[in-house]
Coordinates of C-alpha atoms in Angstrom, one line a residue:
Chain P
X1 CA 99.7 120.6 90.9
X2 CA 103.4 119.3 91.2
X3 CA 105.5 118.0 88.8
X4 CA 103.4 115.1 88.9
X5 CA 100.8 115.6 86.7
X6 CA 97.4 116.5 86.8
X7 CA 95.6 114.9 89.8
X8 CA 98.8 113.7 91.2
X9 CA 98.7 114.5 95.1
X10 CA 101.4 117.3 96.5
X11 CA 101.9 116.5 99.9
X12 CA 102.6 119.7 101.3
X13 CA 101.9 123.3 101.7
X14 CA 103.8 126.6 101.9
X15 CA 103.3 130.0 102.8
X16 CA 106.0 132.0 102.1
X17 CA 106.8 135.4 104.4
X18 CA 105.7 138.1 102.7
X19 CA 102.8 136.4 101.5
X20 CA 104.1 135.8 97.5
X21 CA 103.7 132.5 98.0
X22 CA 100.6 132.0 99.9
X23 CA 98.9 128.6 99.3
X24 CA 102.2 127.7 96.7
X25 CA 102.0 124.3 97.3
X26 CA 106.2 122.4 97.8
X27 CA 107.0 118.6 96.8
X28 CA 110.1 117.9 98.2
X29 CA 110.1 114.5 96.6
X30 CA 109.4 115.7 93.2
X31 CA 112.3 118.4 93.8
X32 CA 115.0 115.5 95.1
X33 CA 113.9 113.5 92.5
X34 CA 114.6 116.1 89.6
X35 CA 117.6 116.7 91.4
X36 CA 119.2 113.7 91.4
X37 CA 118.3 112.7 88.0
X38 CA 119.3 115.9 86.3
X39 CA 122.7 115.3 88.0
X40 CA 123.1 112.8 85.4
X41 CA 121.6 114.5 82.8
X42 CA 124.6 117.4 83.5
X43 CA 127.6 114.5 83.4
X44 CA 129.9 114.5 80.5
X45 CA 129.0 111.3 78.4
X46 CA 131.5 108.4 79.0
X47 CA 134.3 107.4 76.1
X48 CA 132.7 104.8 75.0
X49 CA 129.1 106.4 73.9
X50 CA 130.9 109.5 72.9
X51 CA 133.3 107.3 70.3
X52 CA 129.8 104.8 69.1
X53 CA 128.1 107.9 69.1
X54 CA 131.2 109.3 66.7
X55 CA 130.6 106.2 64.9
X56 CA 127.3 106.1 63.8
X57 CA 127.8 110.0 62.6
X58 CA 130.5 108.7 60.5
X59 CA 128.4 106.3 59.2
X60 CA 126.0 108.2 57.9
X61 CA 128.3 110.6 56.4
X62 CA 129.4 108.2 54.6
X63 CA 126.3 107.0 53.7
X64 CA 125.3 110.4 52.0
X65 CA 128.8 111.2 50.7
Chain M
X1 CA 117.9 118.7 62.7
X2 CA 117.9 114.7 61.1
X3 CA 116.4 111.8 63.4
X4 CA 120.2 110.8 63.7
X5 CA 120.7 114.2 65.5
X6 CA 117.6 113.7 67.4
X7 CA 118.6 110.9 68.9
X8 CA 122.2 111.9 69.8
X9 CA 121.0 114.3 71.7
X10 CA 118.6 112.0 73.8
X11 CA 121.3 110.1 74.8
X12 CA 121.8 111.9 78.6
X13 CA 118.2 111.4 78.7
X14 CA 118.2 107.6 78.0
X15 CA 121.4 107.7 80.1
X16 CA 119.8 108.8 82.8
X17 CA 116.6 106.7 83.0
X18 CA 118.9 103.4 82.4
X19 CA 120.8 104.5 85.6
X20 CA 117.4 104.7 87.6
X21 CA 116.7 101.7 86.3
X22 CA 119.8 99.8 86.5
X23 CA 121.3 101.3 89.9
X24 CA 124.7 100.3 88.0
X25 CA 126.8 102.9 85.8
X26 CA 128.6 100.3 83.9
X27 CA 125.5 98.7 83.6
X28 CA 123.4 101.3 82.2
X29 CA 126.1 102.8 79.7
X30 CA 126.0 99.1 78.3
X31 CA 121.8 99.6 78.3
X32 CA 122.2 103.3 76.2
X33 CA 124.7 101.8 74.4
X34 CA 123.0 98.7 73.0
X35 CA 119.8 101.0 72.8
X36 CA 121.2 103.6 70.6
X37 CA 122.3 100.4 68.3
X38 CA 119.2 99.3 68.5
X39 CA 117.1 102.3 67.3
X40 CA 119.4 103.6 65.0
X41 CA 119.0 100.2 62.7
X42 CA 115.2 100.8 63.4
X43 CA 115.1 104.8 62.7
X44 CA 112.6 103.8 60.2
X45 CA 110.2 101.7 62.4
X46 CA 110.0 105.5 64.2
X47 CA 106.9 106.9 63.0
X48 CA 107.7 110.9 62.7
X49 CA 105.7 113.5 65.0
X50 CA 105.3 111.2 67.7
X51 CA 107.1 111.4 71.1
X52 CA 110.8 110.5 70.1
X53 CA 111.8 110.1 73.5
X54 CA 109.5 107.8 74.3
X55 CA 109.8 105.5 71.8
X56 CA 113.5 105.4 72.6
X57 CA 112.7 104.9 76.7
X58 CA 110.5 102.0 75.3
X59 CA 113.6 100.5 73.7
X60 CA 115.9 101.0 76.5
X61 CA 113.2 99.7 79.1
X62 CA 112.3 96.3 77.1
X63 CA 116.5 96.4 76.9
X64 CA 116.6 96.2 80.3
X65 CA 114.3 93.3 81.0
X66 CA 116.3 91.5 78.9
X67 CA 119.5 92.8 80.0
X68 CA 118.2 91.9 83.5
X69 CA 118.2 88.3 83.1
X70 CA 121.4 88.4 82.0
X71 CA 122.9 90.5 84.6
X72 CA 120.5 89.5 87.8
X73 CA 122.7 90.3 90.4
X74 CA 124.1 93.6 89.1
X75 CA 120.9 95.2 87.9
X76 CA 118.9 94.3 90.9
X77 CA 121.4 95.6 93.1
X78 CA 119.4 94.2 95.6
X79 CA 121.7 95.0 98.6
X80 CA 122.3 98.7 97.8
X81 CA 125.9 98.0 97.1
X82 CA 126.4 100.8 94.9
X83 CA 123.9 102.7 95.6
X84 CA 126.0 102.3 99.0
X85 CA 129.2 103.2 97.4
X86 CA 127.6 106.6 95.8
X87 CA 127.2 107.7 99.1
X88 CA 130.4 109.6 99.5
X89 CA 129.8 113.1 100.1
X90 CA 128.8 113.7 103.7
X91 CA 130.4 116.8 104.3
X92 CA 127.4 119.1 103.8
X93 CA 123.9 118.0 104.7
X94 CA 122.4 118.6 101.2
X95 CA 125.1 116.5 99.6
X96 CA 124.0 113.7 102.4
X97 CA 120.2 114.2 102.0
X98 CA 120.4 114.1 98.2
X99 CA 122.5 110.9 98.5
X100 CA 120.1 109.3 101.6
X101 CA 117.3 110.1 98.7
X102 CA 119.4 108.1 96.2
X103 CA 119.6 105.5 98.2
X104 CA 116.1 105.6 99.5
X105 CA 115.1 105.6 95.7
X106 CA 116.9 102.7 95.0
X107 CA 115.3 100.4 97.6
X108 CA 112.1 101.0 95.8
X109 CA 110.7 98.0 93.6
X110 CA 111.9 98.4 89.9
X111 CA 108.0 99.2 88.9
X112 CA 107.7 101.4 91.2
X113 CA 111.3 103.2 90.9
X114 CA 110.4 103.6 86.6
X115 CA 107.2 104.6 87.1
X116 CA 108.1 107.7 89.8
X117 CA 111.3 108.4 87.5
X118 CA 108.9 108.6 84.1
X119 CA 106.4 110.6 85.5
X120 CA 108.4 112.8 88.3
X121 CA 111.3 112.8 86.3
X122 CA 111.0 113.2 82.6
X123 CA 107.5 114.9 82.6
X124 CA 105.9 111.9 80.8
X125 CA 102.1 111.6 81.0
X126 CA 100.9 109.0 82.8
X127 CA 99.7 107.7 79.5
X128 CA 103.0 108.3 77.7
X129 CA 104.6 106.1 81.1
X130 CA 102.1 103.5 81.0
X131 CA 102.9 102.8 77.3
X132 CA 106.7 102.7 78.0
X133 CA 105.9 100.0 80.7
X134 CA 103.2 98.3 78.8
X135 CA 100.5 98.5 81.6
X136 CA 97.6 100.4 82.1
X137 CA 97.7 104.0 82.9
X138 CA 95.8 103.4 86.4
X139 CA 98.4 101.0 87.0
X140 CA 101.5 104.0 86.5
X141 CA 99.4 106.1 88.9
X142 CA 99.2 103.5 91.7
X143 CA 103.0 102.7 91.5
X144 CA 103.8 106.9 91.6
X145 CA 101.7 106.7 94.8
X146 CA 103.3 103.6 96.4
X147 CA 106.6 105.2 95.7
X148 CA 105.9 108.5 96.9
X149 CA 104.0 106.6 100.2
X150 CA 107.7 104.7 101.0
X151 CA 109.9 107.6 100.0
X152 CA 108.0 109.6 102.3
X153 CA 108.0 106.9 105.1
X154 CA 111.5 106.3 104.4
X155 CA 113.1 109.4 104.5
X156 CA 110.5 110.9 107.1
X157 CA 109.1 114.2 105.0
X158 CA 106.9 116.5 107.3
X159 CA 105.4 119.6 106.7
X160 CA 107.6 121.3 108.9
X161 CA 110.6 120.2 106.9
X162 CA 109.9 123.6 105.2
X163 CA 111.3 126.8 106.4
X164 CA 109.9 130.1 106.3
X165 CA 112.2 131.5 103.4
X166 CA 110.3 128.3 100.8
X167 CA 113.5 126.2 101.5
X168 CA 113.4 122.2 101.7
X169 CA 115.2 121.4 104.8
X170 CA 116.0 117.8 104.5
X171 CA 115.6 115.4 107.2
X172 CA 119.0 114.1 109.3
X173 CA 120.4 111.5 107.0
X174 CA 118.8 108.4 107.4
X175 CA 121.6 106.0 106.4
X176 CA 121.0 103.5 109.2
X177 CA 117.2 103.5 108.4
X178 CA 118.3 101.9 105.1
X179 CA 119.8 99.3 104.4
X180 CA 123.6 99.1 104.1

């Protein structure tokens, strides 16, 4: 079972050489797909979240203080 | 940790499911950034010890729809234009493949293109996705297999794109199988 989810199809196979990975099942699509999403997850927030984000902390500093 | 801190630090999450969504950076900072306004005046609509992140994704998604209207043409991004202009790096064949998948993944319908991100992506449940998109759960799982079908089909996956050593090796890039 892939990334996927339970039930959700893998759509191929793969043995690996020295056997390790016999029937380990490979989902290149899962694999791009993590890939290119956590390639956004990785990039440095733009200015403008990081300053409302700076904001709203502010805010509630100043709410408790 | 406060729900404040909580959701700061679901923001490259949201971030990254608005830019599947909206194909457009600009775009989907403007989608975070109105969705992090949105929840944080309606932190106490968030019912503690339930799934934070996808009562935020809910927000940001129904953001969208309405975001969409306003910004048709950029959102859809229905001629790949900037899906186009991420395509940059071609001097390696992963950096192409990875950018052919982009593009690939952007061609896909928008239910389709949430519903494979959710679920492939984030890890939700296909219950957990199906409530974000306010469908059934069936419904999730028929859009994840219609995606994977024409992602397949579009960028040509066969068994023997796998090499001995467990390594994908990606197809030739496929740029003039897509659209421009």
């Amino acid at each position: 079972v892939g990334i996927f989810g339970s039930g959700a199809k893998v759509m191929m196979t793969h043995t690996s050489e020295n056997g390790s990975g016999a029937g380990q099942k490979r989902d290149p699509i899962a694999e791009n797909l993590k890939r290119v999403y956590n390639e956004t997850l990785e990039e440095p927030l733009p200015d403008k979240l990081v300053s409302l984000l700076e904001t709203l902390k502010n805010l509630k500093k100043a709410e408790r203080d | 940790v406060s729900l404040e801190e909580q959701l700061v630090a679901e923001v490259p999450n949201l971030r990254a499911f608005a830019r599947s969504l909206a194909q457009n950076h600009a775009v989907a900072d403007d989608l975070v950034q109105e969705t992090i306004l949105k929840a944080w005046r309606n932190l106490e609509r968030y019912q503690t010890g339930t799934n934070l992140r996808a009562w935020l994704f809910t927000i940001l998604r129904n953001t969208f729809i309405s975001l969409k209207r306003k910004y048709k043409r950029e959102v859809e991004d229905v001629d790949g234009v900037h899906a186009a202009r991420n395509v940059q790096i071609a001097e390696q064949d992963g950096a192409m493949a990875l950018a052919d998948f982009r593009r690939a993944l952007s061609t896909l319908p928008i239910e389709q293109r949430e519903a494979i991100v959710l679920v492939g992506a984030e890890g939700f449940t296909y219950d957990e996705a199906a409530k974000i998109c306010g469908c059934a759960s069936g419904t999730v799982k028929s859009r994840v297999s219609r995606a994977r079908k024409s992602l397949s089909a579009l960028l040509h996956f066969e068994p023997e794109d796998l090499i001995s050593n467990g390594t994908t090796v990606m197809p030739p890039p496929v740029s003039s199988r897509l659209r421009p």
